[in-house]
Short mmCIF file of C-alpha atoms in Angstrom, two decimals:
data_model
loop_
_atom_site.label_atom_id
_atom_site.label_comp_id
_atom_site.label_asym_id
_atom_site.label_seq_id
_atom_site.Cartn_x
_atom_site.Cartn_y
_atom_site.Cartn_z
CA MET A 1 45.97 38.58 -86.58
CA SER A 2 44.11 36.00 -88.69
CA GLU A 3 43.11 32.61 -87.33
CA THR A 4 45.04 29.60 -88.62
CA VAL A 5 42.78 26.75 -89.68
CA LEU A 6 43.18 23.48 -91.49
CA ILE A 7 41.70 23.66 -94.97
CA ARG A 8 40.72 21.08 -97.49
CA PRO A 9 40.28 21.50 -101.21
CA GLN A 10 36.86 21.14 -102.78
CA ALA A 11 36.11 21.17 -106.46
CA ASP A 12 33.30 23.31 -107.76
CA GLU A 13 30.72 22.11 -110.25
CA ASP A 14 32.94 22.84 -113.26
CA SER A 15 36.11 21.56 -111.51
CA VAL A 16 37.81 24.75 -112.65
CA GLU A 17 39.06 26.07 -109.36
CA LEU A 18 39.41 24.96 -105.81
CA LYS A 19 37.40 26.49 -103.00
CA ARG A 20 38.85 26.71 -99.53
CA GLU A 21 36.69 26.07 -96.49
CA PRO A 22 37.54 25.43 -92.80
CA TYR A 23 38.26 21.80 -92.00
CA ARG A 24 36.99 22.33 -88.46
CA PRO A 25 34.35 22.99 -87.33
CA ALA A 26 32.53 20.87 -89.88
CA ARG A 27 29.35 21.85 -91.54
CA PRO A 28 26.32 21.60 -89.21
CA ALA A 29 24.50 18.27 -89.49
CA PRO A 30 21.15 18.30 -91.29
CA ARG A 31 18.10 18.22 -89.06
CA GLY A 32 17.04 14.63 -89.54
CA PRO A 33 16.49 11.58 -87.34
CA GLY A 34 20.12 11.53 -86.28
CA TYR A 35 19.93 15.15 -85.15
CA VAL A 36 16.80 14.39 -83.09
CA LEU A 37 18.44 11.36 -81.47
CA ARG A 38 21.53 13.37 -80.55
CA HIS A 39 19.28 16.04 -79.08
CA ILE A 40 17.67 13.32 -76.95
CA ALA A 41 21.17 12.27 -75.86
CA GLY A 42 21.74 15.86 -74.72
CA VAL A 43 24.75 16.79 -76.88
CA ASP A 44 25.66 20.27 -78.09
CA GLU A 45 25.79 20.23 -81.88
CA THR A 46 28.02 23.30 -82.07
CA ILE A 47 30.70 21.44 -80.08
CA LEU A 48 30.05 18.14 -81.85
CA ASP A 49 30.77 19.94 -85.17
CA TRP A 50 34.44 19.85 -84.13
CA VAL A 51 34.31 16.05 -83.90
CA PRO A 52 31.69 14.98 -86.48
CA GLU A 53 33.06 11.43 -86.36
CA GLU A 54 31.25 10.98 -83.04
CA ARG A 55 27.81 11.93 -84.34
CA HIS A 56 26.86 8.31 -85.00
CA ARG A 57 28.01 7.34 -81.50
CA TYR A 58 25.74 9.86 -79.83
CA SER A 59 22.89 9.10 -82.26
CA ARG A 60 22.98 5.49 -81.05
CA LEU A 61 23.10 6.67 -77.45
CA GLY A 62 20.03 8.82 -78.09
CA ALA A 63 18.28 5.81 -79.66
CA ILE A 64 18.91 3.82 -76.47
CA VAL A 65 17.39 6.60 -74.36
CA LEU A 66 14.44 6.86 -76.76
CA ASN A 67 13.82 3.11 -76.46
CA THR A 68 13.34 3.41 -72.70
CA GLY A 69 10.75 6.13 -73.22
CA LEU A 70 8.91 4.06 -75.83
CA MET A 71 8.91 1.02 -73.52
CA ALA A 72 7.54 3.18 -70.71
CA ALA A 73 4.76 4.49 -72.98
CA LEU A 74 3.91 0.94 -74.07
CA SER A 75 3.88 -0.15 -70.43
CA MET A 76 1.45 2.59 -69.44
CA LEU A 77 -0.68 1.84 -72.51
CA ALA A 78 -0.94 -1.81 -71.45
CA LEU A 79 -1.73 -0.88 -67.86
CA LEU A 80 -4.48 1.63 -68.66
CA GLY A 81 -5.87 -0.53 -71.46
CA SER A 82 -6.73 -3.25 -68.95
CA HIS A 83 -8.88 -0.84 -66.90
CA ASP A 84 -11.31 0.41 -69.57
CA VAL A 85 -9.76 3.87 -69.72
CA PRO A 86 -11.34 5.99 -72.51
CA ILE A 87 -9.21 6.14 -75.65
CA VAL A 88 -9.26 9.94 -75.40
CA ALA A 89 -7.25 9.74 -72.17
CA LEU A 90 -5.41 6.49 -72.90
CA VAL A 91 -2.96 7.63 -75.55
CA PRO A 92 -2.14 11.06 -74.01
CA ALA A 93 -1.51 9.46 -70.61
CA ALA A 94 0.78 6.83 -72.14
CA LEU A 95 2.69 9.46 -74.11
CA LEU A 96 3.01 11.66 -71.04
CA TRP A 97 4.42 8.78 -68.98
CA GLY A 98 6.84 7.90 -71.78
CA TYR A 99 7.95 11.54 -71.94
CA VAL A 100 8.53 11.61 -68.18
CA ILE A 101 10.73 8.49 -68.29
CA LEU A 102 12.50 9.78 -71.39
CA THR A 103 13.23 13.11 -69.71
CA PHE A 104 14.51 11.39 -66.59
CA ASP A 105 16.81 9.08 -68.57
CA ARG A 106 17.98 12.01 -70.66
CA TRP A 107 18.94 13.85 -67.48
CA LEU A 108 20.83 10.81 -66.20
CA ILE A 109 22.92 10.56 -69.37
CA THR A 110 23.28 14.28 -70.07
CA ASP A 111 24.70 14.87 -66.62
CA THR A 112 27.67 12.64 -67.51
CA HIS A 113 28.72 14.60 -70.62
CA GLY A 114 31.95 16.52 -70.34
CA SER A 115 33.31 14.53 -67.41
CA SER A 116 36.58 12.63 -67.62
CA GLY A 117 34.93 9.61 -66.02
CA MET A 118 31.96 8.62 -63.90
CA GLY A 119 32.84 8.01 -60.27
CA THR A 120 31.76 4.82 -58.58
CA GLY A 121 29.38 6.63 -56.24
CA LYS A 122 27.62 8.50 -59.05
CA PHE A 123 27.51 5.34 -61.16
CA ILE A 124 25.89 3.32 -58.38
CA ALA A 125 23.34 6.09 -57.69
CA ARG A 126 22.43 6.45 -61.36
CA LEU A 127 22.33 2.68 -61.81
CA ALA A 128 20.00 2.31 -58.80
CA ILE A 129 17.64 4.92 -60.23
CA SER A 130 17.70 3.18 -63.62
CA ILE A 131 16.95 -0.21 -62.03
CA LEU A 132 14.05 1.27 -60.08
CA MET A 133 12.61 2.85 -63.21
CA GLY A 134 13.08 -0.40 -65.13
CA LEU A 135 11.12 -2.34 -62.51
CA VAL A 136 8.32 0.24 -62.59
CA VAL A 137 8.11 -0.03 -66.37
CA ALA A 138 8.32 -3.84 -66.36
CA GLU A 139 5.38 -4.64 -64.10
CA PRO A 140 2.55 -3.41 -66.40
CA LEU A 141 4.13 -5.24 -69.34
CA LEU A 142 4.23 -8.44 -67.28
CA LEU A 143 0.55 -8.06 -66.44
CA TRP A 144 -0.22 -7.47 -70.10
CA MET A 145 1.79 -10.53 -71.21
CA PHE A 146 0.05 -12.89 -68.74
CA ASN A 147 -3.30 -11.05 -68.88
CA SER A 148 -5.48 -14.10 -69.68
CA ASP A 149 -3.87 -16.24 -66.98
CA VAL A 150 -4.05 -13.38 -64.50
CA GLN A 151 -7.76 -12.86 -65.18
CA THR A 152 -8.39 -16.60 -64.78
CA GLN A 153 -6.54 -16.61 -61.47
CA ILE A 154 -8.50 -13.58 -60.27
CA GLY A 155 -11.73 -15.41 -61.19
CA LYS A 156 -10.63 -18.44 -59.16
CA ASP A 157 -9.72 -16.26 -56.19
CA ARG A 158 -13.07 -14.52 -56.24
CA THR A 159 -14.91 -17.83 -56.58
CA THR A 160 -13.02 -19.13 -53.55
CA LEU A 161 -13.82 -15.93 -51.68
CA LEU A 162 -17.54 -16.24 -52.41
CA ASP A 163 -17.56 -19.96 -51.58
CA THR A 164 -15.91 -19.26 -48.23
CA TYR A 165 -18.38 -16.47 -47.55
CA GLU A 166 -21.32 -18.73 -48.41
CA SER A 167 -20.05 -21.61 -46.25
CA THR A 168 -19.61 -19.25 -43.31
CA LEU A 169 -23.19 -18.01 -43.75
CA LYS A 170 -24.47 -21.58 -43.82
CA ARG A 171 -22.44 -22.51 -40.74
CA CYS A 172 -23.67 -19.49 -38.77
CA ASN A 173 -27.29 -19.93 -39.92
CA PRO A 174 -28.27 -23.64 -39.72
CA LEU A 175 -31.33 -24.54 -41.77
CA SER A 176 -32.79 -26.27 -38.75
CA GLY A 177 -33.02 -22.98 -36.86
CA GLU A 178 -30.88 -24.32 -34.02
CA PRO A 179 -27.81 -22.40 -32.78
CA PRO A 180 -24.64 -23.10 -34.79
CA VAL A 181 -22.42 -25.88 -33.52
CA ASP A 182 -19.31 -23.78 -34.24
CA ALA A 183 -20.02 -20.09 -33.66
CA SER A 184 -16.43 -18.90 -34.21
CA GLY A 185 -16.32 -16.03 -36.68
CA CYS A 186 -20.10 -15.61 -36.65
CA THR A 187 -20.05 -11.84 -36.40
CA LYS A 188 -22.99 -9.54 -37.06
CA GLU A 189 -22.18 -9.59 -40.76
CA TYR A 190 -22.78 -13.34 -40.98
CA VAL A 191 -25.86 -13.70 -38.75
CA LEU A 192 -29.16 -13.50 -40.69
CA ASN A 193 -32.43 -12.46 -39.08
CA VAL A 194 -34.81 -14.63 -41.11
CA PRO A 195 -38.41 -14.69 -39.77
CA GLY A 196 -40.37 -17.91 -39.28
CA SER A 197 -37.68 -19.80 -37.41
CA PRO A 198 -38.77 -23.19 -36.00
CA ARG A 199 -36.78 -22.37 -32.89
CA PRO A 200 -39.89 -21.60 -30.73
CA LEU A 201 -41.44 -24.91 -31.79
CA LEU A 202 -38.21 -26.70 -30.98
CA ASP A 203 -38.21 -25.08 -27.54
CA SER A 204 -41.85 -26.12 -27.09
CA LYS A 205 -41.00 -29.66 -28.10
CA VAL A 206 -38.14 -29.76 -25.60
CA ALA A 207 -40.49 -28.53 -22.85
CA ALA A 208 -43.16 -31.08 -23.89
CA GLU A 209 -40.59 -33.88 -23.92
CA GLU A 210 -39.47 -32.90 -20.44
CA GLU A 211 -43.11 -32.95 -19.33
CA ARG A 212 -43.60 -36.35 -20.98
CA ASP A 213 -40.51 -37.74 -19.29
CA LYS A 214 -41.73 -36.51 -15.91
CA ALA A 215 -45.15 -38.12 -16.55
CA LYS A 216 -43.48 -41.39 -17.55
CA GLN A 217 -41.36 -41.29 -14.43
CA ALA A 218 -44.41 -40.64 -12.25
CA ILE A 219 -46.39 -43.47 -13.88
CA ALA A 220 -43.39 -45.76 -13.61
CA ALA A 221 -43.12 -44.94 -9.90
CA ILE A 222 -46.88 -45.67 -9.38
CA ASP A 223 -46.66 -48.92 -11.33
CA ALA A 224 -43.62 -49.96 -9.36
CA GLU A 225 -45.36 -49.22 -6.07
CA ILE A 226 -48.51 -51.13 -7.20
CA GLN A 227 -46.37 -54.04 -8.30
CA ARG A 228 -44.56 -54.04 -4.99
CA ARG A 229 -47.82 -54.03 -3.02
CA GLU A 230 -49.37 -56.76 -5.20
CA ASP A 231 -46.26 -58.92 -4.85
CA LEU A 232 -46.32 -58.45 -1.06
CA ALA A 233 -50.05 -59.39 -0.89
CA ARG A 234 -49.49 -62.43 -3.10
CA LEU A 235 -46.61 -63.65 -0.93
CA GLU A 236 -48.75 -63.25 2.20
CA CYS A 237 -51.70 -65.10 0.67
CA ASN A 238 -49.40 -67.89 -0.60
CA GLY A 239 -47.99 -68.36 2.91
CA THR A 240 -44.48 -67.29 2.03
CA SER A 241 -42.35 -66.61 5.08
CA GLY A 242 -40.32 -63.49 5.38
CA ARG A 243 -40.01 -60.09 6.89
CA GLY A 244 -43.47 -58.59 7.45
CA LEU A 245 -45.17 -61.84 6.41
CA THR A 246 -47.09 -64.30 8.66
CA GLY A 247 -46.28 -67.39 6.63
CA ARG A 248 -49.93 -68.61 6.80
CA VAL A 249 -51.45 -69.94 3.61
CA GLY A 250 -54.84 -68.69 2.64
CA GLU A 251 -56.82 -65.54 2.55
CA GLY A 252 -56.31 -64.49 6.13
CA PRO A 253 -56.66 -61.07 7.72
CA ASN A 254 -53.22 -59.93 6.64
CA CYS A 255 -53.79 -61.10 3.07
CA ARG A 256 -57.08 -59.22 2.84
CA HIS A 257 -55.48 -56.17 4.48
CA LEU A 258 -52.62 -56.04 2.00
CA ARG A 259 -54.97 -56.45 -0.94
CA GLY A 260 -57.16 -53.70 0.44
CA GLU A 261 -54.18 -51.38 0.88
CA THR A 262 -53.15 -52.10 -2.71
CA ALA A 263 -56.65 -51.27 -3.97
CA LYS A 264 -56.69 -48.03 -1.92
CA TYR A 265 -53.29 -47.01 -3.32
CA ILE A 266 -54.41 -47.66 -6.88
CA ALA A 267 -57.51 -45.56 -6.30
CA SER A 268 -55.55 -42.72 -4.68
CA SER A 269 -52.60 -42.69 -7.10
CA ASN A 270 -54.62 -41.22 -9.99
CA ARG A 271 -52.99 -43.67 -12.35
CA PRO A 272 -55.58 -43.24 -15.12
CA GLN A 273 -55.29 -39.43 -14.98
CA GLN A 274 -51.52 -39.70 -15.14
CA GLN A 275 -51.86 -41.93 -18.21
CA ASP A 276 -54.27 -39.47 -19.82
CA GLU A 277 -51.81 -36.62 -19.24
CA LEU A 278 -49.00 -38.72 -20.72
CA ASN A 279 -51.13 -39.52 -23.75
CA ALA A 280 -51.98 -35.80 -24.15
CA VAL A 281 -48.35 -34.77 -23.96
CA THR A 282 -47.37 -37.47 -26.44
CA ALA A 283 -50.06 -36.28 -28.83
CA LYS A 284 -48.86 -32.72 -28.34
CA ILE A 285 -45.31 -33.75 -29.26
CA VAL A 286 -46.59 -35.47 -32.39
CA GLY A 287 -48.40 -32.27 -33.36
CA ILE A 288 -45.31 -30.15 -32.69
CA ASP A 289 -43.24 -32.51 -34.84
CA ALA A 290 -45.68 -32.03 -37.70
CA ASP A 291 -45.54 -28.24 -37.28
CA ILE A 292 -41.75 -28.34 -37.06
CA SER A 293 -41.58 -30.29 -40.30
CA THR A 294 -43.71 -27.73 -42.12
CA VAL A 295 -42.09 -24.64 -40.57
CA SER A 296 -38.57 -26.05 -40.93
CA GLN A 297 -39.05 -26.64 -44.63
CA LYS A 298 -40.26 -23.06 -45.20
CA TYR A 299 -37.55 -21.67 -42.92
CA ALA A 300 -34.84 -23.66 -44.70
CA GLU A 301 -36.06 -22.28 -48.03
CA ALA A 302 -36.08 -18.73 -46.60
CA VAL A 303 -32.58 -19.10 -45.13
CA SER A 304 -31.24 -20.57 -48.38
CA LYS A 305 -32.73 -17.65 -50.32
CA ALA A 306 -31.34 -15.12 -47.82
CA ILE A 307 -27.88 -16.69 -48.09
CA LYS A 308 -28.06 -16.64 -51.89
CA ASP A 309 -29.14 -12.98 -51.86
CA LYS A 310 -26.31 -12.16 -49.48
CA VAL A 311 -23.74 -13.91 -51.68
CA ASP A 312 -25.15 -12.25 -54.81
CA ALA A 313 -24.97 -8.84 -53.13
CA LYS A 314 -21.35 -9.43 -52.16
CA GLU A 315 -20.53 -10.53 -55.69
CA GLU A 316 -22.09 -7.35 -57.06
CA LYS A 317 -20.02 -5.26 -54.64
CA LEU A 318 -16.82 -6.79 -55.97
CA GLU A 319 -15.28 -4.14 -58.18
CA LYS A 320 -13.49 -4.79 -61.43
CA PRO A 321 -10.07 -6.30 -60.72
CA GLY A 322 -7.59 -3.54 -59.98
CA LEU A 323 -3.83 -3.31 -60.18
CA LEU A 324 -3.30 -4.85 -56.76
CA ASP A 325 -5.57 -7.78 -57.67
CA GLN A 326 -3.61 -8.36 -60.86
CA VAL A 327 -0.24 -8.16 -59.09
CA ARG A 328 -1.46 -10.60 -56.43
CA ALA A 329 -2.73 -13.00 -59.08
CA LEU A 330 0.56 -12.80 -61.00
CA SER A 331 2.45 -13.56 -57.80
CA GLN A 332 0.24 -16.60 -57.18
CA LEU A 333 0.85 -17.81 -60.73
CA ALA A 334 4.59 -17.38 -60.30
CA ASP A 335 4.50 -19.35 -57.04
CA ALA A 336 2.56 -22.16 -58.67
CA ASN A 337 4.31 -22.25 -62.06
CA THR A 338 8.08 -22.21 -62.51
CA PHE A 339 7.77 -21.14 -66.15
CA VAL A 340 5.78 -18.04 -65.22
CA LEU A 341 8.26 -17.24 -62.47
CA LEU A 342 11.22 -17.57 -64.84
CA GLN A 343 9.61 -15.60 -67.66
CA SER A 344 8.49 -12.79 -65.36
CA TRP A 345 11.97 -12.30 -63.92
CA LEU A 346 13.61 -12.55 -67.34
CA LEU A 347 11.36 -9.78 -68.65
CA ARG A 348 12.05 -7.68 -65.56
CA LEU A 349 15.80 -8.11 -66.02
CA LEU A 350 15.53 -7.30 -69.73
CA LEU A 351 13.68 -4.04 -69.10
CA VAL A 352 16.01 -3.14 -66.24
CA VAL A 353 19.02 -3.67 -68.52
CA LEU A 354 17.40 -1.60 -71.28
CA ASP A 355 16.70 1.24 -68.88
CA ALA A 356 20.17 1.08 -67.30
CA LEU A 357 21.96 0.60 -70.63
CA PRO A 358 22.71 4.32 -71.24
CA VAL A 359 24.35 4.68 -67.84
CA ILE A 360 26.20 1.37 -68.18
CA THR A 361 27.38 2.32 -71.68
CA LYS A 362 28.65 5.66 -70.44
CA LYS A 363 30.47 4.00 -67.54
CA LEU A 364 32.13 1.29 -69.61
CA SER A 365 33.10 3.61 -72.50
CA ARG A 366 36.20 5.74 -72.43
CA PRO A 367 35.74 9.52 -72.32
CA THR A 368 35.14 10.77 -75.86
CA THR A 369 36.74 13.71 -77.62
CA TYR A 370 33.39 15.45 -77.30
CA ASP A 371 33.62 15.06 -73.52
CA GLY A 372 37.04 16.73 -73.54
CA LEU A 373 35.85 19.58 -75.75
CA LEU A 374 32.76 20.10 -73.63
CA SER A 375 34.83 20.03 -70.46
CA ARG A 376 37.19 22.69 -71.80
CA GLN A 377 34.24 24.68 -73.08
CA LEU A 378 32.72 24.62 -69.61
CA VAL A 379 36.00 25.81 -68.10
CA ILE A 380 36.14 28.66 -70.63
CA ASP A 381 32.49 29.48 -69.96
CA GLU A 382 33.26 29.69 -66.25
CA LYS A 383 36.22 31.99 -66.88
CA LEU A 384 34.17 34.16 -69.23
CA HIS A 385 31.45 34.32 -66.65
CA GLN A 386 33.92 35.37 -63.97
CA LYS A 387 35.49 37.99 -66.24
CA THR A 388 32.07 39.24 -67.29
CA LEU A 389 30.99 39.49 -63.68
CA LYS A 390 34.19 41.36 -62.79
CA SER A 391 33.77 43.71 -65.76
CA ARG A 392 30.16 44.40 -64.85
CA SER A 393 31.13 44.81 -61.21
CA ASP A 394 33.92 47.29 -62.06
CA GLN A 395 31.62 49.21 -64.37
CA ALA A 396 28.89 49.30 -61.77
CA LEU A 397 31.35 50.45 -59.08
CA GLY A 398 32.70 53.15 -61.43
CA ASP A 399 29.21 54.35 -62.19
CA LEU A 400 28.50 54.50 -58.49
CA ASP A 401 31.69 56.48 -57.87
CA VAL A 402 30.70 58.95 -60.60
CA GLN A 403 27.22 59.24 -59.15
CA ILE A 404 28.69 59.86 -55.70
CA GLN A 405 31.02 62.57 -57.08
CA GLU A 406 28.14 64.18 -58.96
CA ILE A 407 26.07 64.15 -55.79
CA GLU A 408 28.93 65.69 -53.76
CA HIS A 409 29.49 68.35 -56.44
CA SER A 410 25.79 69.12 -56.50
CA VAL A 411 25.77 69.44 -52.72
CA ARG A 412 28.77 71.83 -52.78
CA VAL A 413 27.15 73.99 -55.47
CA ARG A 414 23.91 74.16 -53.53
CA ARG A 415 25.78 75.07 -50.37
CA GLU A 416 27.68 77.85 -52.17
CA ARG A 417 24.45 79.17 -53.59
CA ILE A 418 22.86 79.18 -50.17
CA GLU A 419 25.87 80.94 -48.65
CA GLU A 420 25.89 83.50 -51.48
CA GLN A 421 22.20 84.14 -51.00
CA GLY A 422 22.88 84.58 -47.29
CA ARG A 423 25.61 87.13 -47.94
CA ASP A 424 23.35 89.04 -50.34
CA VAL A 425 20.57 89.12 -47.77
CA GLU A 426 23.01 90.27 -45.07
CA ALA A 427 24.40 92.99 -47.37
CA ASP A 428 20.89 94.20 -48.17
CA ARG A 429 19.99 94.18 -44.51
CA GLN A 430 23.18 96.14 -43.66
CA ALA A 431 22.56 98.64 -46.43
CA THR A 432 19.00 99.17 -45.24
CA LEU A 433 20.24 99.63 -41.69
CA ASP A 434 22.89 102.16 -42.81
CA GLU A 435 20.27 104.05 -44.75
CA GLN A 436 17.97 104.14 -41.75
CA ILE A 437 20.80 105.38 -39.55
CA GLU A 438 21.65 108.02 -42.12
CA GLN A 439 18.06 109.21 -42.28
CA LEU A 440 17.87 109.36 -38.51
CA ALA A 441 21.10 111.32 -38.42
CA ARG A 442 19.79 113.81 -40.99
CA ARG A 443 16.63 114.31 -38.98
CA LEU A 444 18.65 114.91 -35.87
CA ARG A 445 20.88 117.40 -37.64
CA GLY A 446 17.89 119.22 -39.07
CA ASP A 447 16.25 119.44 -35.68
CA GLY A 448 19.40 120.84 -34.19
#
């Protein structure tokens, strides 16, 4: 029975006669850009030939999916380009990342073909994946767009870091060599062991000052005692009345006695020696001050140089700004500038929408004729698969049954052969026995 098809007339080159060709399926589409885009969209051209009117629809859908892959490749190109990646690895890595995103988006959209509608659960799951991918693609493009501002912000952050480090070093290592007033945070990293500290001289000065103060106190005590004794002798000689005084004017016995006691005390108090010691200590302090001035200047220069070397070493250890540094700087810019914040989120939303657009388009669009054809084709494929499996199963079971029968027949034949061979052996044995008996009988008859 022939297949009934719709036909359409077509004139030949000479318009002499009409050719008849099937109306459906249509001729296969040429392998051009549209074919490639539909392949990206994951459609089956053999099924789409039945509804060629929908080729443009799926070409546009494939273009949307391709755009997400191109944006992902551009994003990776911008990200790697800011890290001095060799050009030999830059382009292949960007293309590979774009291919990965393209493949993932293609799977998201291809999985919806042939269905009568996308359920809410599947739509939300696919939309969440698309949003996540859009955010991943958007961040490198944001860093590329604000690259100059980001680099400036990173420079400011590193300058602040070095300034804070230097101020901590200066606070933990005073130029005077004395202990820091505020030692909080002065860990081993911040304490410098610079030789030539004036600290020993400062300690010597403190000890000398204590010695000087003691000498001054001792001299002051001697002078006070001398003054007291002289005042008492003067009052006695002047005839002043009072406790311990006679009240007699003139140089009497008591007056001479008190003056003598004062002279003895002055002689025994070693007042001149005490003054000499005080003068020596004072001179020593003056000498220490001169030494401290010289040593402190050299020590301050050494500490300043050590701090500068330490800061320079830390600056050299700072690596080239990485991705985390750039993201942190962009976040700081967004916090400080409303325009940057608005633009960054607008770009993120734009890329998220672009990446989620295929899924959103599929959800909002009605099921196409291609979806119905593909759905029925899948049902038929499942039935054919089941029938094919049953046919192969029946054939395999039949073959096994035949093999079993052949094996059983072979076993029966072998058994019959064995039994026949047994009967032949038994017959031969019986014949031999009969012949032996016959020979024995003949011998017996002959003997008789």
